[in-house]
Coordinates of C-alpha atoms in Angstrom, one line a residue:
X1 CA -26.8 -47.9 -24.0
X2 CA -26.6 -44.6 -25.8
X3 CA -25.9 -42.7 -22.6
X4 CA -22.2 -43.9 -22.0
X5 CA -21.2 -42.2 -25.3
X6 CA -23.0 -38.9 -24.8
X7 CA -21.4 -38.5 -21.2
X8 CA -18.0 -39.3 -22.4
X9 CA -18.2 -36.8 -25.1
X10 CA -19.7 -34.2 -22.4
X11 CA -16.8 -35.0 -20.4
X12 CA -14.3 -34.5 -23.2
X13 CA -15.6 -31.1 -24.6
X14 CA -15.9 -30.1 -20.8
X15 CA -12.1 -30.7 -21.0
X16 CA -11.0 -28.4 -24.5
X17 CA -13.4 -25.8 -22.7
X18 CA -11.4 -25.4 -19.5
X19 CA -8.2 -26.1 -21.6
X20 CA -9.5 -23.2 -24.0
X21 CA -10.7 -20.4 -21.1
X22 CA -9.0 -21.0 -17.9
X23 CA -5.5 -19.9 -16.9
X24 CA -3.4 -22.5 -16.2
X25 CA -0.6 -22.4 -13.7
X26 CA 3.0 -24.1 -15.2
X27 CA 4.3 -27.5 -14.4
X28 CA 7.6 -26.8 -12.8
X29 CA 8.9 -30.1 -12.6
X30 CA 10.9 -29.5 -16.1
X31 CA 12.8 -26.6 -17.8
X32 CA 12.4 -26.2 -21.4
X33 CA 15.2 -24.6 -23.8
X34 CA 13.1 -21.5 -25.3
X35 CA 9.4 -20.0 -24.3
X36 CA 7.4 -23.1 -23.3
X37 CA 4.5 -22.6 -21.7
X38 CA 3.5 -25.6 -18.6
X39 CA 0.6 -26.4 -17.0
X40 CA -1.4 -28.0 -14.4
X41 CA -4.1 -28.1 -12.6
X42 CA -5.8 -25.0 -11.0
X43 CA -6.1 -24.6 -7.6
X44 CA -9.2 -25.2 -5.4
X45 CA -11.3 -22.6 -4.8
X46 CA -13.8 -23.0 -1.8
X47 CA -17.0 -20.8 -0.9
X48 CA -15.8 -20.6 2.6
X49 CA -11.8 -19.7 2.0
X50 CA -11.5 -18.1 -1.6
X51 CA -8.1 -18.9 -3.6
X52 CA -6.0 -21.3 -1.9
X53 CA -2.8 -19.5 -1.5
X54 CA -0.5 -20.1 -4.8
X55 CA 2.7 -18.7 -4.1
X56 CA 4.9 -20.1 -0.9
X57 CA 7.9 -18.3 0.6
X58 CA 9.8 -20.8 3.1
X59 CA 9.2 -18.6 5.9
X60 CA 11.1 -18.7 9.1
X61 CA 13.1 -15.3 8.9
X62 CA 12.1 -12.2 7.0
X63 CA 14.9 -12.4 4.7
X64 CA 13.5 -16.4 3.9
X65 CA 10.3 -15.1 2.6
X66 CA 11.8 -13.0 -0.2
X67 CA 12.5 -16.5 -2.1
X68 CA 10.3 -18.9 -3.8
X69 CA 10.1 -22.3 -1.9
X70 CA 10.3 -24.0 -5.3
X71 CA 14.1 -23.0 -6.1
X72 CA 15.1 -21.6 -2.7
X73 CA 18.6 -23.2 -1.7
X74 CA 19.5 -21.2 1.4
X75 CA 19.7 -17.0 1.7
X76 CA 22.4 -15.3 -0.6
X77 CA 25.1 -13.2 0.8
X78 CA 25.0 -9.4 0.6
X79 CA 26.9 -9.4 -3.2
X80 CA 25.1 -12.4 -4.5
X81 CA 21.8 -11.0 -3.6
X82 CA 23.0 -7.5 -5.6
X83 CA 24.2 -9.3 -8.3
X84 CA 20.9 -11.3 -8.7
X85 CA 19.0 -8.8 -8.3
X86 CA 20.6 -6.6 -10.7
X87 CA 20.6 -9.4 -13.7
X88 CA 16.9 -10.9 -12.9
X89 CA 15.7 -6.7 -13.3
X90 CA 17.2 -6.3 -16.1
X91 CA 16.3 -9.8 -18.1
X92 CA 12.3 -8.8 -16.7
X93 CA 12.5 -5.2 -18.9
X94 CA 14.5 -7.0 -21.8
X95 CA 11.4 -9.5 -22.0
X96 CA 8.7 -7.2 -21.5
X97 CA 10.7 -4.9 -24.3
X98 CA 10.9 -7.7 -26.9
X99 CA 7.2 -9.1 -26.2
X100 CA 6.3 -5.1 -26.8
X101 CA 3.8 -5.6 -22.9
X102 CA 4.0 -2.4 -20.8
X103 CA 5.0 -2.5 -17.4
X104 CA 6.4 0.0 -14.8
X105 CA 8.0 0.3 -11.5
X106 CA 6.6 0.7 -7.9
X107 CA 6.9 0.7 -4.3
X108 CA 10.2 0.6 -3.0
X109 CA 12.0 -0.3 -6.4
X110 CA 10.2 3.2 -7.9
X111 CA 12.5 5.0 -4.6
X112 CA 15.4 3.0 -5.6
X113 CA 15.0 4.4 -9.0
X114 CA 14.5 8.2 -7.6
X115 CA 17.8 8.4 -6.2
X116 CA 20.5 6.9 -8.7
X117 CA 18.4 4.9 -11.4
X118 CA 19.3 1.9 -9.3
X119 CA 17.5 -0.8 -6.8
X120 CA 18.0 0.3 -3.0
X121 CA 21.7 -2.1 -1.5
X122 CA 19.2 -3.0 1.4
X123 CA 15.8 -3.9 -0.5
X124 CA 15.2 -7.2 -0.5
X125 CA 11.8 -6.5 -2.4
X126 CA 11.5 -6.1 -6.3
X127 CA 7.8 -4.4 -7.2
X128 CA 6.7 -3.9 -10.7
X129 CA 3.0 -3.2 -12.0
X130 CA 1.2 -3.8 -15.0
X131 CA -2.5 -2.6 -16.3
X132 CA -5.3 -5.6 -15.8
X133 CA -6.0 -6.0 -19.0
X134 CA -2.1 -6.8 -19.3
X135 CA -2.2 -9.1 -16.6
X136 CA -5.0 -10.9 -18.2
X137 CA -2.9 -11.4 -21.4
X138 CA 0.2 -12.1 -19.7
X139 CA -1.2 -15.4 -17.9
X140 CA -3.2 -16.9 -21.8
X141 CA 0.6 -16.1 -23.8
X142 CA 3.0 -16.2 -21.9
X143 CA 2.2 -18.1 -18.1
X144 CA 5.0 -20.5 -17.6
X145 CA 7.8 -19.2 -19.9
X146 CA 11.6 -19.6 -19.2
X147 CA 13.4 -16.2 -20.9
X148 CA 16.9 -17.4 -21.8
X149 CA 18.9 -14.4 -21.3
X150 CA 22.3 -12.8 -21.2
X151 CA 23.8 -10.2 -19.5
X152 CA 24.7 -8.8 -23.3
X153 CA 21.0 -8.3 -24.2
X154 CA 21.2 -5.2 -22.2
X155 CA 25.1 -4.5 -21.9
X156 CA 27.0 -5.8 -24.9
X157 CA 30.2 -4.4 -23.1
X158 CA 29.6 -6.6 -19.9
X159 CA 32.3 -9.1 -19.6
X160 CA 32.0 -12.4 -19.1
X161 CA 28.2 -12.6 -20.4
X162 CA 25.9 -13.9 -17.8
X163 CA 23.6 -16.3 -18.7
X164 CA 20.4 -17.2 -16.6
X165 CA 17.1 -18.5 -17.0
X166 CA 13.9 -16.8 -15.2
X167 CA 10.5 -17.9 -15.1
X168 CA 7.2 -15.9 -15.9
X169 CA 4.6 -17.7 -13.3
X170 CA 1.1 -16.3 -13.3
X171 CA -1.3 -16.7 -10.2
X172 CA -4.2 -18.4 -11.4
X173 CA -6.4 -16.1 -8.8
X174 CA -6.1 -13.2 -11.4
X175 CA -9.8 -13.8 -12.6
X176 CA -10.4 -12.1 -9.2
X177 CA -9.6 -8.5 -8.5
X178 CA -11.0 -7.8 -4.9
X179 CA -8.2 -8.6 -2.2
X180 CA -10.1 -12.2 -1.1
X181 CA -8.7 -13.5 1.7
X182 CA -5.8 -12.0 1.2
X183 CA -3.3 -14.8 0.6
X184 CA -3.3 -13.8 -3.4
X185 CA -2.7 -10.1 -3.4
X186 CA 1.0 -11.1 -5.8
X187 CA -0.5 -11.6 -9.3
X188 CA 2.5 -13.2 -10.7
X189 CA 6.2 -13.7 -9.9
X190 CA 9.4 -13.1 -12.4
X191 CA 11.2 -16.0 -10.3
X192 CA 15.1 -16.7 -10.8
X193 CA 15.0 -20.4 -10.8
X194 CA 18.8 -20.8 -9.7
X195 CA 18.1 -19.2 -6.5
X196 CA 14.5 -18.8 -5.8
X197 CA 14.5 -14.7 -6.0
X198 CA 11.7 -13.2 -7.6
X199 CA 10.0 -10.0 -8.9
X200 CA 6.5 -9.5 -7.2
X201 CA 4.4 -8.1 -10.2
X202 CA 0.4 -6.5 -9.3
X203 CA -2.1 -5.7 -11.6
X204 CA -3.9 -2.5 -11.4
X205 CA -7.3 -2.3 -12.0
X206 CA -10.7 0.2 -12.0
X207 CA -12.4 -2.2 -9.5
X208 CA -15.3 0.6 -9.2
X209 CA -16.1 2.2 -12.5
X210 CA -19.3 3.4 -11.8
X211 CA -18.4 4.8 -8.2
X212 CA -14.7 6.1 -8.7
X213 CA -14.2 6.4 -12.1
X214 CA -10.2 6.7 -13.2
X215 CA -9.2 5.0 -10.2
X216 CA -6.8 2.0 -10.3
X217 CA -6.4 -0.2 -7.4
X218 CA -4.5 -3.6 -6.9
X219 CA -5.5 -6.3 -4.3
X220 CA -2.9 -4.5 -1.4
X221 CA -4.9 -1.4 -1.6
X222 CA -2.7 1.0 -3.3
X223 CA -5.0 3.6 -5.4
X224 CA -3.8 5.2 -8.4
X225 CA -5.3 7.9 -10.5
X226 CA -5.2 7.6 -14.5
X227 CA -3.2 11.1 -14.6
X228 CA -0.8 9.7 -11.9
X229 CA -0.2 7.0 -14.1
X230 CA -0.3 8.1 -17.5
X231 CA 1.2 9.0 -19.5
X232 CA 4.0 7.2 -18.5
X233 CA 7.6 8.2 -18.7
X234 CA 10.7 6.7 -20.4
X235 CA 13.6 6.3 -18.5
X236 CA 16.8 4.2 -17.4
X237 CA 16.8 1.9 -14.9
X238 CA 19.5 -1.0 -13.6
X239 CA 21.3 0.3 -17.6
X240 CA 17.9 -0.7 -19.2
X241 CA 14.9 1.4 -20.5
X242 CA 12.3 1.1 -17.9
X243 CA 9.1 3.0 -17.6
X244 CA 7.8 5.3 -14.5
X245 CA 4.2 7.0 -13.8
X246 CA 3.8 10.3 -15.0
X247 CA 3.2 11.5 -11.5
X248 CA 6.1 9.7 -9.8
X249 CA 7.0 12.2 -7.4
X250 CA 3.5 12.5 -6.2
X251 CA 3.2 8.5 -6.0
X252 CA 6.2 8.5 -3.8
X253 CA 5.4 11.3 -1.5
X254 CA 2.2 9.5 -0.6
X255 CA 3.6 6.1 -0.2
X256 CA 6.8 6.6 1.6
X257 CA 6.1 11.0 2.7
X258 CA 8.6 13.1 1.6
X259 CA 11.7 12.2 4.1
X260 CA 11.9 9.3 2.0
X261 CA 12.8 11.2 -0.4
X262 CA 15.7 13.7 1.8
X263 CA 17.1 11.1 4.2
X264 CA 20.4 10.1 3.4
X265 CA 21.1 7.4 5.9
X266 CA 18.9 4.6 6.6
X267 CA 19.2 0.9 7.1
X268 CA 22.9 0.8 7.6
X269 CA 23.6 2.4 4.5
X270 CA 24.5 6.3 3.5
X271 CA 24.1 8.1 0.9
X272 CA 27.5 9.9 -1.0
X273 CA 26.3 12.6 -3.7
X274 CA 29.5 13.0 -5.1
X275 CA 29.3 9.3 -6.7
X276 CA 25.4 9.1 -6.4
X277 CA 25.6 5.9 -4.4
X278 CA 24.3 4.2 -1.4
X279 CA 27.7 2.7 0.5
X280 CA 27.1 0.4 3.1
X281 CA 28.9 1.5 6.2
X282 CA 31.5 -0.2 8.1
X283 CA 31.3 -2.2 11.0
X284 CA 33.5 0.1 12.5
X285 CA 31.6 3.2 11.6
X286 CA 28.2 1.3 12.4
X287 CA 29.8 0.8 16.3
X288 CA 31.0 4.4 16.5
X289 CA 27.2 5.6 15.7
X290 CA 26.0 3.2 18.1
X291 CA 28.6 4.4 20.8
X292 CA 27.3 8.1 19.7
X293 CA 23.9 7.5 20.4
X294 CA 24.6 5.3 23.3
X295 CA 26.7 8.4 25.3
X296 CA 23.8 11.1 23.6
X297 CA 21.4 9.0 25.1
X298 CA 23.1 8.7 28.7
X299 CA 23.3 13.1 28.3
X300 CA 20.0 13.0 27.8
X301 CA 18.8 11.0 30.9
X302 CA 21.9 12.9 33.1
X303 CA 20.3 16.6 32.2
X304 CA 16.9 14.8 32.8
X305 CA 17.9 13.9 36.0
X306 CA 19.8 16.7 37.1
X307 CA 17.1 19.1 36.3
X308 CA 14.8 16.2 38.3
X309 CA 17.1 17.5 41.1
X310 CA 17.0 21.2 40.9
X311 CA 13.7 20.9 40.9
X312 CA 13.1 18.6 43.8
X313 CA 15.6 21.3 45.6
X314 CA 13.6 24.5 44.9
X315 CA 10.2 22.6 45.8
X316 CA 12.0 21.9 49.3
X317 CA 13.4 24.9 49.9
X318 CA 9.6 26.6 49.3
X319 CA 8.2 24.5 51.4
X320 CA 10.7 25.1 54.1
X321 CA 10.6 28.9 53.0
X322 CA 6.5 28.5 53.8
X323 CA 6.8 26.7 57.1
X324 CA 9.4 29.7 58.5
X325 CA 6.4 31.8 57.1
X326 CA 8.7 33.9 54.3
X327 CA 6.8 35.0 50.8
X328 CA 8.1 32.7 48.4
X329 CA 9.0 34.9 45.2
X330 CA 6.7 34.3 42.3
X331 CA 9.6 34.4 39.6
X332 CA 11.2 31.2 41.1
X333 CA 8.9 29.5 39.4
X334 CA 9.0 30.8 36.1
X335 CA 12.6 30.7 36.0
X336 CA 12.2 27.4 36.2
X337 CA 9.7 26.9 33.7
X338 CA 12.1 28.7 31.6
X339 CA 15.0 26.6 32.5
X340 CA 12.7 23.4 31.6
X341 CA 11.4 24.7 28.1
X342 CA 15.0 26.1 26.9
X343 CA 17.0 22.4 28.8
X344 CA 14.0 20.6 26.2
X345 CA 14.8 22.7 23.3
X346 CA 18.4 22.1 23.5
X347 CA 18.0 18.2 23.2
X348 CA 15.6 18.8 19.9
X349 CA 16.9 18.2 16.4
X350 CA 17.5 20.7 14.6
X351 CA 14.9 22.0 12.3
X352 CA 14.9 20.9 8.9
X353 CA 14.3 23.5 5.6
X354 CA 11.0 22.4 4.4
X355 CA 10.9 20.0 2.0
X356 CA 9.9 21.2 -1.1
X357 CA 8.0 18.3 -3.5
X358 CA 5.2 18.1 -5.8
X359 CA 2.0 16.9 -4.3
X360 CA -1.1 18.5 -5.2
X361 CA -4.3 17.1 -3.4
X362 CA -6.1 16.9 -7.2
X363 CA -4.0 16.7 -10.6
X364 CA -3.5 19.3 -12.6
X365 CA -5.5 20.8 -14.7
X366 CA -2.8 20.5 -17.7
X367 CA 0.4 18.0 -17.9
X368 CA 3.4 19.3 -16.9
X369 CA 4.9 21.7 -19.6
X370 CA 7.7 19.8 -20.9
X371 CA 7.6 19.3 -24.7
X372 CA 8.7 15.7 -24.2
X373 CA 8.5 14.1 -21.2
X374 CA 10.2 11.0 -22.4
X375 CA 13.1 12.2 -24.0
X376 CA 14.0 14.3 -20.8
X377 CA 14.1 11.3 -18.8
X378 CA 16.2 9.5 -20.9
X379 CA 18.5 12.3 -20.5
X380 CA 18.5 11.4 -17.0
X381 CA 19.4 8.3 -14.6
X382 CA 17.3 8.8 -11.9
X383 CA 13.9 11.2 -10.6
X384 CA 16.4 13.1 -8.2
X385 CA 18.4 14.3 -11.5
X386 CA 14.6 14.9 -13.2
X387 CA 13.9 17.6 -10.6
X388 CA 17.5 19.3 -10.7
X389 CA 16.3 19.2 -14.3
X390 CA 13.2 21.1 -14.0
X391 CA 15.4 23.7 -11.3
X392 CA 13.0 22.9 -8.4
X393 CA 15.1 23.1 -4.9
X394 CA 15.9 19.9 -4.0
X395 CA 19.2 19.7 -2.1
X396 CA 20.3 16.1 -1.4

């Protein structure tokens, strides 16, 4: 009779121990007014599969799978998206600011922040990182908060104030740091819950102490050194202070190689140094390229097919020359060779100055030898203005 008892007390300190230990996902089925945290139940993990994927995107298009199922209501138009995206990177470094947690930008948001201090027009993509040991703290405070913000947090002169409420929602599959099965590699989202767009945040950790020591990966297998990383530098970014790795230009060379870094036209956009802007071209100027390239194109295969010609010419009038018996000149032949080598070099693009960007195979073996890294770049809006800074020759 005495077992019933003891097995309902197991069963409740089995409770207060996962509620205690385990990181519990939020309960999005209500919004609270301030910093409430939700939960529920994690999800199942099986020996065959891993994780069960915790974050859905509706799918169907690529631009579709840059939303969160949860609050998508149908893709945003070119300015809305801008707008969003703007307002939801800017409320992430107010929070992260206030709550005094460190965090930094990557990928393709790090590029955007090379050129002008500002999110690339055509990115549909938002990429921030954090240490693991970060990660691990954001999902036992702070998993399932809603950050009331407004636009005058960051920019008291903005008028009207904007006022939007994001959500802080932490993958539960943290507790892992090996890739899996891959449907988990996004440790936690910064989700805008009026339209479903989000900031994909990764933790970096030293998965192999022992083996590579000072080497931080994430679960997409992007490695980091420590003196890549740290110490990191203070900057601007969207009109809020943001944080960069140290060894930013080297990150991006890496990533993206160094044209990334010189090419200033790409997706439909181009790139005006006089404002320090990316403008979105025209539909008229879009059709004149494409009528450019269409007629370049048509040269190309009309030179191609006249030299085709000439050629099938002199190889018949050889042959004829041979069968009247009369020496066929040796010369003919490397005239034409010529005629082929200079015809190809003509259709080459021109050659480009090369490019010149830091990227040493090993770090140095001091920091760079600016007295304060972090002041400088608050001086400056973007890593393109760093390296006019520091007088290296980087014409864009």
């Amino acid at each position: 009779m005495r077992i019933r008892p003891v097995l309902l007390s197991l069963a409740l300190l089995s409770d207060l121990l996962v509620e205690a230990f385990l990181i519990n996902p939020p309960n999005h089925q209500s919004i609270s007014a301030s910093l409430t945290k939700r939960r529920k139940k994690k999800p199942p993990k099986t020996p065959a599969d891993g994780w069960a994927k915790y974050f859905h995107e509706p799918g169907g298009t690529d631009l579709s799978n840059h939303y969160d199922s949860r609050y998508e209501h149908g893709i945003l138009s070119y300015e809305e998206k801008q707008d969003s995206q703007v307002h939801i990177m800017r409320a992430y470094l107010d929070f992260f600011k206030k709550n005094n947690i460190e965090t930094w930008l990557a990928h393709g948001t790090l590029l955007g922040w090379w050129w002008n201090g500002k999110m690339l027009p055509w990115d549909w993509d938002i990429d921030t990182q954090v240490s693991g040991p970060t990660l691990m703290f954001l999902g036992k405070h702070f998993n399932g908060s809603i950050y009331e913000y407004n636009s005058a947090d960051s920019d008291p002169d903005l008028q009207p104030v904007v006022e939007r409420q994001y959500l802080l929602d932490v993958n539960p599959a943290i507790v892992e740091r090996d890739r899996g099965n891959g449907d988990n590699v996004i440790d936690a989202r910064w989700i805008d819950i009026r339209n479903g767009l989000y900031i994909d945040v990764t933790g970096l950790s030293e998965t192999e102490p022992l083996d590579q020591p000072g080497v931080w990966s994430c679960k997409n297998y992007h490695h980091y050194r420590t003196t890549d990383l740290y110490p990191m530098r203070e900057t601007m970014f969207e009109g809020v202070v943001a944080k960069v790795p140290y060894a930013y230009d080297r990150i991006l060379a890496e990533e993206y190689q160094e044209k990334a870094l010189v090419v200033t036209e790409y997706e439909g956009h181009k790139w005006h140094p006089d404002i320090k802007e990316w403008i979105k071209k025209t539909p008229d100027e879009i059709k004149q390229e494409r009528l450019s390239r269409q007629q370049a194109r048509r040269k190309k295969q009309e030179e191609k097919a006249q030299r085709n010609k000439d050629k099938e010419e002199k190889e018949k009038a050889e042959q004829e020359a041979k069968e009247k018996g009369e020496a066929v000149p040796d010369e003919g032949k490397k005239d034409e060779k010529e005629e082929e080598h200079s015809a190809d070099q003509g259709i080459k693009e021109p050659e480009k100055e090369p490019i010149k960007v830091k990227r040493n195979a090993e770090p140095d073996p001091e920091p760079d030898p600016e007295p304060v890294a972090e002041l400088e770049l608050m001086r400056e809006s973007s890593g393109l203005a760093h390296l006019r800074h520091r007088h290296l020759d980087y014409i864009v």
